[in-house]
Rosetta silent file (secondary structure, phi, psi, omega in degrees, C-alpha in Angstrom):
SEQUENCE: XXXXXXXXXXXXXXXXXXXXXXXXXXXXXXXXXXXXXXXXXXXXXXXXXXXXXXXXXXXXXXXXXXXXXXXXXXXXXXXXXXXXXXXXXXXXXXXXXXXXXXXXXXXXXXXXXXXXXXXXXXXXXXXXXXXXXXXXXXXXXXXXXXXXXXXXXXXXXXXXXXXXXXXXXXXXXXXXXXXXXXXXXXXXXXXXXXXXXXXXXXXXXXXXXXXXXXXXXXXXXXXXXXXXXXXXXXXXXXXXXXXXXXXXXXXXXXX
SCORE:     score description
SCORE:     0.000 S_00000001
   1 L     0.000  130.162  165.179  -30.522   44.102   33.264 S_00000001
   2 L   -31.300  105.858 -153.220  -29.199   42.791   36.419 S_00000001
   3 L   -78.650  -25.248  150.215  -28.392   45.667   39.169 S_00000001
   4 L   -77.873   83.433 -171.251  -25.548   43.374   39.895 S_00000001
   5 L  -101.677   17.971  164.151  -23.384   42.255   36.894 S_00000001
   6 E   151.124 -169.608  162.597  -20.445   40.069   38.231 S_00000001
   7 E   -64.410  125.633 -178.936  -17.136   40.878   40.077 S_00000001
   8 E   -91.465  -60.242 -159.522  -15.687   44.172   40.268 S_00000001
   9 E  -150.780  142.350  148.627  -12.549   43.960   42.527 S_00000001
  10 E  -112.696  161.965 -158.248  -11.422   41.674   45.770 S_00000001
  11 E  -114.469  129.402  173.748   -9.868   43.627   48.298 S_00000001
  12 E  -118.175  121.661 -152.134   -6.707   42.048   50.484 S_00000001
  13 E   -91.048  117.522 -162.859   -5.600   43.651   53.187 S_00000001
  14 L  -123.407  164.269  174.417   -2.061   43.769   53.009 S_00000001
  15 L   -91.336  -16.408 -163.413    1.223   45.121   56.220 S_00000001
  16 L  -134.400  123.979  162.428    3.682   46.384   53.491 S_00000001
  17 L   -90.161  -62.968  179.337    2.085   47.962   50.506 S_00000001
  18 H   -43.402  -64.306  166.395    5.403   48.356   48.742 S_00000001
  19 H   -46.958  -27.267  159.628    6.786   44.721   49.942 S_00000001
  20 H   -32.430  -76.091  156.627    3.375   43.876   48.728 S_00000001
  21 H   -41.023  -58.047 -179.603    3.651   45.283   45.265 S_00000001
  22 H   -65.080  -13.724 -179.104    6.887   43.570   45.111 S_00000001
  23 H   -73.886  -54.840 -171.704    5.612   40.142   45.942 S_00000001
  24 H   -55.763  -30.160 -163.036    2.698   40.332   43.567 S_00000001
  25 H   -68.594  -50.078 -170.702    5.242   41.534   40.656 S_00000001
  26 L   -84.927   40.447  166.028    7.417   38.689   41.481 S_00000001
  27 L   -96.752  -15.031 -174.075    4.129   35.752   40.784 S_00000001
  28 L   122.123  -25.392 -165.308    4.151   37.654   37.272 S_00000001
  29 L   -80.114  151.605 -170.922    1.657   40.510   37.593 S_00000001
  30 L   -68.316  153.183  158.238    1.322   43.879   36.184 S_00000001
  31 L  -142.801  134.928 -166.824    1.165   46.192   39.395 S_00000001
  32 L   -80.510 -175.414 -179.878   -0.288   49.360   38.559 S_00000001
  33 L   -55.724 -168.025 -159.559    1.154   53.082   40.509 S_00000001
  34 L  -100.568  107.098  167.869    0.599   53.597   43.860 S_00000001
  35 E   -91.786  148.111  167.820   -3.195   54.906   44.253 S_00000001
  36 E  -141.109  146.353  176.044   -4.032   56.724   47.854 S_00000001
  37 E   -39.658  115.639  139.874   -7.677   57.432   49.501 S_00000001
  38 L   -28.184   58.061  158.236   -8.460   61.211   49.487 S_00000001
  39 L   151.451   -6.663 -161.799   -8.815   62.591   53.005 S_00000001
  40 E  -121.525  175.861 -159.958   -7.945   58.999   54.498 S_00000001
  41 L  -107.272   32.061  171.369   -4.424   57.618   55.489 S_00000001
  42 E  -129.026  166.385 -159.177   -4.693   54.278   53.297 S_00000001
  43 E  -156.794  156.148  179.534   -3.219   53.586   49.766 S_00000001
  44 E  -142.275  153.307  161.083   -3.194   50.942   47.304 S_00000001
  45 E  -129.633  151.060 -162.239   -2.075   48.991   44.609 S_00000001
  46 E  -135.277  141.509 -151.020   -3.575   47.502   42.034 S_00000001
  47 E  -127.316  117.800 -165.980   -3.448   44.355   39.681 S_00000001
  48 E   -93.297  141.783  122.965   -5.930   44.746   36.429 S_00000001
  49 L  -108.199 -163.265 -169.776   -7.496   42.033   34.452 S_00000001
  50 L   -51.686  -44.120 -166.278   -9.563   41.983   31.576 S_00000001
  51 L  -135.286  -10.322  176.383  -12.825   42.623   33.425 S_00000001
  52 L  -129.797 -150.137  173.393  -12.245   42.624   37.535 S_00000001
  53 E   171.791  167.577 -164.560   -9.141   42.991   39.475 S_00000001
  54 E  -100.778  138.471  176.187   -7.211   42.580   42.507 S_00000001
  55 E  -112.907  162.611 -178.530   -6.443   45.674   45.158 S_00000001
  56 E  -146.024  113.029 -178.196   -3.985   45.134   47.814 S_00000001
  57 E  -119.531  160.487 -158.547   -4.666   48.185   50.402 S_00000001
  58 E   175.006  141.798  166.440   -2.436   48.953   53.354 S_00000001
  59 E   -62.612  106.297 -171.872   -1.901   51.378   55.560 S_00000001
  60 L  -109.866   -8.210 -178.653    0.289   54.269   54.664 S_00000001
  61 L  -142.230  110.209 -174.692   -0.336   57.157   57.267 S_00000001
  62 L   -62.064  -38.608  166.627   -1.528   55.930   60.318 S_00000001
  63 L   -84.892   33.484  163.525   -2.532   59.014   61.834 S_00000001
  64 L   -79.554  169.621  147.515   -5.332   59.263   59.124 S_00000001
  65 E   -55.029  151.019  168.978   -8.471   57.832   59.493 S_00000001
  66 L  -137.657   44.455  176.036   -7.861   53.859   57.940 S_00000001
  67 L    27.160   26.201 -153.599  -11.235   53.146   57.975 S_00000001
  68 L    71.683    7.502 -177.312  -10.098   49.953   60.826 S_00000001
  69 L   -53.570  -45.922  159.659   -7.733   48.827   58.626 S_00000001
  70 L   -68.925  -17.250  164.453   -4.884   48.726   60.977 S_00000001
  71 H  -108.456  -12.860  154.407   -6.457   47.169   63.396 S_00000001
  72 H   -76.908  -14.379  168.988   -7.824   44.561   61.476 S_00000001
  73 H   -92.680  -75.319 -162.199   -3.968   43.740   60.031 S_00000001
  74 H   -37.911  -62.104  168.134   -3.463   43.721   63.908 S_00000001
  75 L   -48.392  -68.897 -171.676   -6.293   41.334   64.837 S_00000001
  76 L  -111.651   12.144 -167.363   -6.248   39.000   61.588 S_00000001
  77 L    26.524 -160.576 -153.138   -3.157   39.737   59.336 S_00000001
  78 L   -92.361  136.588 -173.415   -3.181   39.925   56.103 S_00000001
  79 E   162.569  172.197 -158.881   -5.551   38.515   54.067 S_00000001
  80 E   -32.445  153.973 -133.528   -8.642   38.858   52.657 S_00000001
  81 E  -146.123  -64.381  176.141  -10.372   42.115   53.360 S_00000001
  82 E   173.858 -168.729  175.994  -14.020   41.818   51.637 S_00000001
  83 E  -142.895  178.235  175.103  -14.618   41.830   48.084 S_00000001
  84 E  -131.653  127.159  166.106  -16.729   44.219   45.549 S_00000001
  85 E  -115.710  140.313 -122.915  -19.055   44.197   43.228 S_00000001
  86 E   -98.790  116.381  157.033  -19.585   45.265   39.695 S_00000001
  87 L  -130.492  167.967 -169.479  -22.370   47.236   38.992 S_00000001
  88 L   -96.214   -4.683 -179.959  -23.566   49.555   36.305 S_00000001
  89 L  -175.027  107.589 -177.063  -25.342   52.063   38.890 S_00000001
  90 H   -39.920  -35.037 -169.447  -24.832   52.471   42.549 S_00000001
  91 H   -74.759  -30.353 -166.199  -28.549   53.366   43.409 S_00000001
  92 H   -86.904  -61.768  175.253  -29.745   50.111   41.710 S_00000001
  93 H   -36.534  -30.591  157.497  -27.335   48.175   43.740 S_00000001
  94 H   -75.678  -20.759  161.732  -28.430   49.704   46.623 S_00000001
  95 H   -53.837  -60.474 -161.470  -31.769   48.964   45.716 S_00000001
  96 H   -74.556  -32.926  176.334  -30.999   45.270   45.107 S_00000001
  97 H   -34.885  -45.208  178.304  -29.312   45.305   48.811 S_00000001
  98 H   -78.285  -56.135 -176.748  -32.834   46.209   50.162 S_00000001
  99 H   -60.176   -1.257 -167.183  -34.558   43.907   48.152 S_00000001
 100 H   -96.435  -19.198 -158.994  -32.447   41.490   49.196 S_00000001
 101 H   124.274  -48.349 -127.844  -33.017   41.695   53.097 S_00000001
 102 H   -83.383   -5.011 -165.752  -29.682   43.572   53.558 S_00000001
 103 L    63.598  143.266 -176.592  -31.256   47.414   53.492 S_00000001
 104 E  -119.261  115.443 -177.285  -29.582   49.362   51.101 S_00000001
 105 L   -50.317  169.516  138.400  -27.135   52.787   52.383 S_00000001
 106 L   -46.368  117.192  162.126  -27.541   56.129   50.087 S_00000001
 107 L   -20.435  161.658  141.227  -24.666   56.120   47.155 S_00000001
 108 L  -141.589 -160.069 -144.493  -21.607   57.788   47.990 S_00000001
 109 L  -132.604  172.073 -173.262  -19.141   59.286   46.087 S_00000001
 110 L  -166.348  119.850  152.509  -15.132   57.954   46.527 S_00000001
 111 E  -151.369  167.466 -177.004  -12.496   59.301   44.597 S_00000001
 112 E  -122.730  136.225  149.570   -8.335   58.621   44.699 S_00000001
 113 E   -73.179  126.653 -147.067   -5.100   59.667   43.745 S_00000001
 114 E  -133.531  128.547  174.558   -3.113   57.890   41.110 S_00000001
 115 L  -138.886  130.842 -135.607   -0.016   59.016   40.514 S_00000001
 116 L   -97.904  117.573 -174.209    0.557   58.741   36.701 S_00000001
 117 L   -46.755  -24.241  170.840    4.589   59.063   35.531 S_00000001
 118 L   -71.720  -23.451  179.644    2.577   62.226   33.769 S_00000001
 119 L   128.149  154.356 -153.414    1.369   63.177   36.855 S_00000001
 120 L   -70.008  167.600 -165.670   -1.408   62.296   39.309 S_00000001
 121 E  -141.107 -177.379  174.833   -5.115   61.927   38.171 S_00000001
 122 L  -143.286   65.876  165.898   -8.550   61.072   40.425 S_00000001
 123 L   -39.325  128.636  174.422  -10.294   57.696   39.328 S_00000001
 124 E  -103.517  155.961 -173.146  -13.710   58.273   40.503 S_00000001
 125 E  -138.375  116.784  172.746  -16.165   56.180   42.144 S_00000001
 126 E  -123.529  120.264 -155.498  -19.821   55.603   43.310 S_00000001
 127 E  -108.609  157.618  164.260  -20.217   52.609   46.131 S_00000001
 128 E  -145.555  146.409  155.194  -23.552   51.414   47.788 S_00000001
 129 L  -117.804 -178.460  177.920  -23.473   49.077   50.898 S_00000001
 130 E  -103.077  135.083  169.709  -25.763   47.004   52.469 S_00000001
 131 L   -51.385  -58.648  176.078  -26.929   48.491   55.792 S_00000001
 132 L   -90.080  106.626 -138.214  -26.621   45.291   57.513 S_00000001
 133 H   -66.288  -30.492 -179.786  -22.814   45.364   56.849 S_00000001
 134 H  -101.551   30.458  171.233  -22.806   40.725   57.605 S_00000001
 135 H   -44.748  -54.112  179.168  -25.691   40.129   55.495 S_00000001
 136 L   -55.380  -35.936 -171.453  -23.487   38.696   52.923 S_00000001
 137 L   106.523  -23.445  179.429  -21.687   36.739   55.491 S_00000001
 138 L  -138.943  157.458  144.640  -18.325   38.604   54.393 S_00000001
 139 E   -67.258  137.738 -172.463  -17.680   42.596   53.454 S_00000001
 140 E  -133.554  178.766 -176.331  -19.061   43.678   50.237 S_00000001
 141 L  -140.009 -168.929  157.650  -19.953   46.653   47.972 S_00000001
 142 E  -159.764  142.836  172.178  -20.967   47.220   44.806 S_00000001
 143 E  -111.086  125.770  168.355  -18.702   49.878   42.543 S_00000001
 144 E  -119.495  101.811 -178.034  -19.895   51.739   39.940 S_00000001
 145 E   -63.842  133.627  160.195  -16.622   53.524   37.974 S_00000001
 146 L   -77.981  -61.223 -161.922  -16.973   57.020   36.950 S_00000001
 147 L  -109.814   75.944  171.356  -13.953   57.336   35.317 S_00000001
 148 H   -78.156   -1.795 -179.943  -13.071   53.740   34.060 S_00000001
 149 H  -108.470   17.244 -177.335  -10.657   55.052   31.905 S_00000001
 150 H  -111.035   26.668  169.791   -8.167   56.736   33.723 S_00000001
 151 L  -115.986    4.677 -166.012   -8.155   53.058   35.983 S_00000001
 152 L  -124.432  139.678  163.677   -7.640   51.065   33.196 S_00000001
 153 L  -158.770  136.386 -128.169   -4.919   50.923   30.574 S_00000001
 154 L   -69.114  -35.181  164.695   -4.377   48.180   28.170 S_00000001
 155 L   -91.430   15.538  167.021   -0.814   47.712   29.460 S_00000001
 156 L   -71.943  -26.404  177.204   -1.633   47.021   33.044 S_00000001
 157 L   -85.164   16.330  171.573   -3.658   44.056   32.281 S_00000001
 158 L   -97.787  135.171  179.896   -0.555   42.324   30.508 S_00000001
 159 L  -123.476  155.768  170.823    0.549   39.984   33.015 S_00000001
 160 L   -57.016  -62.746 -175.563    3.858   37.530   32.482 S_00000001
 161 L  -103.461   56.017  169.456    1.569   34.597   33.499 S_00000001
 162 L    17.679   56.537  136.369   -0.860   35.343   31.451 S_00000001
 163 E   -58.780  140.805  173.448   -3.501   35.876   33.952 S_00000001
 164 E  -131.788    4.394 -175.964   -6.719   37.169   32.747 S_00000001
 165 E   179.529  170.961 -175.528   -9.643   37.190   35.476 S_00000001
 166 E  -100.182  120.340  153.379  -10.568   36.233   39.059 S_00000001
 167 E   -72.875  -34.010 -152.259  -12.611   32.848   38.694 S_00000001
 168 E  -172.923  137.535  175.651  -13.628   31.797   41.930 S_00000001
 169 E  -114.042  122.287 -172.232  -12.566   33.020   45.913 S_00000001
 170 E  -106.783  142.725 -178.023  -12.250   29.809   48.041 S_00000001
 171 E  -145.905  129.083  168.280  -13.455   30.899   51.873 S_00000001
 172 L   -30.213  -32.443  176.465  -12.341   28.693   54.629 S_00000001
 173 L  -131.648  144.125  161.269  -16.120   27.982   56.289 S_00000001
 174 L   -67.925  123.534 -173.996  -19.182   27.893   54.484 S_00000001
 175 L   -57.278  170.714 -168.866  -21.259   30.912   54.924 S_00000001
 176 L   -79.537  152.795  148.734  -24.040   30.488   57.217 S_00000001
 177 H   -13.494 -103.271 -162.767  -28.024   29.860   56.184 S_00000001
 178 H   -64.168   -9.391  155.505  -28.878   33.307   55.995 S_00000001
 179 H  -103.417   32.299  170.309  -26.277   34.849   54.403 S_00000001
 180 L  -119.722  -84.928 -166.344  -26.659   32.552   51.004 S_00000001
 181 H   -22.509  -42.606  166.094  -30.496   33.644   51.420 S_00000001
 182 H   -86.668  -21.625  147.944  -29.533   36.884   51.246 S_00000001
 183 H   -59.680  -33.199  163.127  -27.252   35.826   48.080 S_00000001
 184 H   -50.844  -59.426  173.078  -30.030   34.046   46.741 S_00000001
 185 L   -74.289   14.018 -167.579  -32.385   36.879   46.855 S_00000001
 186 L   -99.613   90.775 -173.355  -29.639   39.390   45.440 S_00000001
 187 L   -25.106  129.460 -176.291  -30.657   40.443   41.637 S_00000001
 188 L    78.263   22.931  162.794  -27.314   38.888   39.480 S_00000001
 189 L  -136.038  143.215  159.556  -26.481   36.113   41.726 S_00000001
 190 E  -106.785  152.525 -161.881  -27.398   32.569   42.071 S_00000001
 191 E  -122.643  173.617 -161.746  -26.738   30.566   44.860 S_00000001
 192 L  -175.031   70.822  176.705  -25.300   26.464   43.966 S_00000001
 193 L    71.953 -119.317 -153.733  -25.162   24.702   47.207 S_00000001
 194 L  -108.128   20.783 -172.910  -22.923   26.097   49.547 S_00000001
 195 L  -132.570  168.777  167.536  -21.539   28.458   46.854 S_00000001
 196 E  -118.900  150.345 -174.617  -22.919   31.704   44.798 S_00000001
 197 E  -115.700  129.905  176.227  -22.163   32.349   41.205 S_00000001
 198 E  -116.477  153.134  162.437  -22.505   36.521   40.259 S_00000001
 199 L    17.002 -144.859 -154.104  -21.354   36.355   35.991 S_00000001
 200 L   -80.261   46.737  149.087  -18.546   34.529   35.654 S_00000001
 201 E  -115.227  132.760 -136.630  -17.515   34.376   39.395 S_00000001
 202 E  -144.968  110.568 -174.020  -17.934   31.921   41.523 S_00000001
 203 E  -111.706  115.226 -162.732  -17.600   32.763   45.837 S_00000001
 204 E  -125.515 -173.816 -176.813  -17.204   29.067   47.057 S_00000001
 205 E  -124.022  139.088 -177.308  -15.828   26.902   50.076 S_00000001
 206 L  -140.094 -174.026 -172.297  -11.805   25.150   50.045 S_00000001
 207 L   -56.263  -73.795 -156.681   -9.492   23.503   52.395 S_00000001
 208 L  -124.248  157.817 -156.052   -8.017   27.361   52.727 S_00000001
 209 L   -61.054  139.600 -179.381   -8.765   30.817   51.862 S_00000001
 210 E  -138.118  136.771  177.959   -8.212   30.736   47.738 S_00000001
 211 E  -116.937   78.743  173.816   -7.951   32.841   44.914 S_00000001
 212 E   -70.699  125.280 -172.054   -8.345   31.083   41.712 S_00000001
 213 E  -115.729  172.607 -173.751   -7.433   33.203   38.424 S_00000001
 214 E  -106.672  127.317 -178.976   -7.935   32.262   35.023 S_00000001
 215 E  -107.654  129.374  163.642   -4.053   32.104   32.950 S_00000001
 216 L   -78.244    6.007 -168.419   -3.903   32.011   29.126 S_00000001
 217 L  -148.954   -1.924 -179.643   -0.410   30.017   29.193 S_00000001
 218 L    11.280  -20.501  153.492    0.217   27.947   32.019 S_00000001
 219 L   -85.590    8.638 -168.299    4.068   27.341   30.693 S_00000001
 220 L  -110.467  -63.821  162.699    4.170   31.023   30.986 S_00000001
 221 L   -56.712  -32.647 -166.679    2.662   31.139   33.951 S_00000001
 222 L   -95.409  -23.424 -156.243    4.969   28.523   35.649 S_00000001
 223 L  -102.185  -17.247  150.610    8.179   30.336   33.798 S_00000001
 224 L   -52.221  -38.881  178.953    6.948   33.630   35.433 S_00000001
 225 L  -110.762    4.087  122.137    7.162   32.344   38.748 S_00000001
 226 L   -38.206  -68.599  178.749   10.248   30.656   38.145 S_00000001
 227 L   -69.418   -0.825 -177.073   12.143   33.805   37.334 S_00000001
 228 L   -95.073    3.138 -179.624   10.385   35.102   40.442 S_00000001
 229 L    46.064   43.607 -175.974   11.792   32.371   42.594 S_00000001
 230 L   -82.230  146.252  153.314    8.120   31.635   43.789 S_00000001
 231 L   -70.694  134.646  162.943    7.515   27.841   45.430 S_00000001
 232 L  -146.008  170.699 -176.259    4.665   26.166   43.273 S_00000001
 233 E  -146.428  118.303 -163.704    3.288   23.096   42.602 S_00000001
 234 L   -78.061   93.285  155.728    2.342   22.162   38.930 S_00000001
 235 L  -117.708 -160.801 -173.658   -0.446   19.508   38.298 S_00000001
 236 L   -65.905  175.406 -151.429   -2.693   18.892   35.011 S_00000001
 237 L     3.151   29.277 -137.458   -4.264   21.926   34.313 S_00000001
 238 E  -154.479  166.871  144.589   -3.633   23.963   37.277 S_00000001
 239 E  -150.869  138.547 -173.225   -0.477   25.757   39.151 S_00000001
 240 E  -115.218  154.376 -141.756   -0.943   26.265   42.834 S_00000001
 241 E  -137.677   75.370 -178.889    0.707   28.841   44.583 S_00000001
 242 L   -35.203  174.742  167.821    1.050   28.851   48.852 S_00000001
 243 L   -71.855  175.701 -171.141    0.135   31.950   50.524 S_00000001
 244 L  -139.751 -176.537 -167.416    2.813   34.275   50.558 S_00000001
 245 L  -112.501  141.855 -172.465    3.738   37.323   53.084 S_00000001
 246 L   110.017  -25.616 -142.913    1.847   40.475   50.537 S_00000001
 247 L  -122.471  -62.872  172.502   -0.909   37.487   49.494 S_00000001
 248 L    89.247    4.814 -172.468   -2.548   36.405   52.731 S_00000001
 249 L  -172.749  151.573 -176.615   -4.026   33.466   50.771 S_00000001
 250 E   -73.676  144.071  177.032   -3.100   30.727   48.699 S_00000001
 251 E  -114.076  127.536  155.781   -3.314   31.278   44.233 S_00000001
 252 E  -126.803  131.567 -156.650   -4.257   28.821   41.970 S_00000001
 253 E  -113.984  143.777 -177.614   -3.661   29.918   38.143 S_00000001
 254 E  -159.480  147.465 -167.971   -5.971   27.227   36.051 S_00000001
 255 L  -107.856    0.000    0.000   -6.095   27.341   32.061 S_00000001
């Protein structure tokens, strides 16, 4: 088994978490409560699919640690952050990091508050990095959920426009030689020209930074972002979606 099995989460750095939330709701999407870091001054929300999902983190108490967060919205606005990936055990991911080139950190433990209309709970977590943090070429992770069930619940992943997964992340530049070597050499990934495939995810090159999801309706999808009074543009099989202030990057929904 693969120490790496596909996409876990991408992470977007967002200025407004609430104006955030509200942007994503009106494209159609479920947006789950308000989660916040344990000991650290950042908070999140989060948009489930079937098998990954999207976080949109922002800074809610500044004089916390924010792990650079604020000054990276300061430097680069909002927009993509790094992304994470889905493993079944932190130590083997850290493992495959080292085997990979990238050196692999010690697990560590993560956990958050979720606060539940019953009352808050603490989705748990155990992350590995890579010691050499631009091996990849972008930041990454690998997640292993402790508690997947208090992050998941069947009606967060219903979305109005019938999204159901992250396909593919469009990145402005190609990564460099040596960090697709070090994707190449990463146990669950394949590299495919200038792009890498992990499972069913695909980290590639576009005009502009892109988030392609996979929608089960596409007339659904377009009447969702209608009543949301989003601008889109409709061709065959596809609806594309500019960036947006909350998004930091352009969405394309594809059936």
């Amino acid at each position: 088994m693969a120490a790496i099995t596909g996409l876990d989460h991408v992470i977007l750095a967002v200025a407004a978490l609430d104006a955030a939330r509200d942007t994503w709701r009106r494209l159609g999407f479920t947006v789950t409560p308000r989660g916040r870091h344990i000991g650290w001054g950042t908070a999140n929300y989060c948009i489930m699919l079937e098998a990954d999902y999207i976080e949109l983190l922002g800074v809610l108490d500044p004089t916390q640690f924010d792990n650079g967060l604020g000054e990276r919205l300061a430097r680069g606005g909002e927009g993509l952050l790094g992304i994470s990936l889905a493993t079944r055990s932190a130590d083997s991911a850290a493992a495959a990091f080292d085997a990979a080139g990238a050196g692999g950190e010690p697990a560590r433990d993560l956990a958050r508050l979720l606060d539940l209309p019953e009352g808050p709970v603490q989705p748990a977590f155990r992350l590995s990095y890579p010691a050499r943090r631009d091996a990849f070429g972008l930041p990454l992770f690998a997640t292993e959920h402790r508690t997947p069930e208090l992050l998941r619940r069947p009606e967060w992943e219903r979305h109005a426009n019938g999204a159901t997964g992250i396909l593919r992340l469009d990145l402005p530049n190609p990564l460099a030689e040596p960090a697709l070597a070090a994707w190449a050499a990463l146990d669950g990934a394949r590299r495919e020209g200038d792009s890498v495939a992990i499972g069913g995810f695909t980290l590639g090159v576009g005009d502009q930074p892109m988030l392609h999801l996979a929608t089960s309706d596409l007339d659904a999808c377009e009447s969702a972002l209608r009543a949301g009074h989003v601008a889109h543009a409709r061709h065959p099989g596809e609806i594309r979606v500019p960036p947006l202030p909350g998004t930091g990057l352009a969405l394309r929904f594809a059936f």
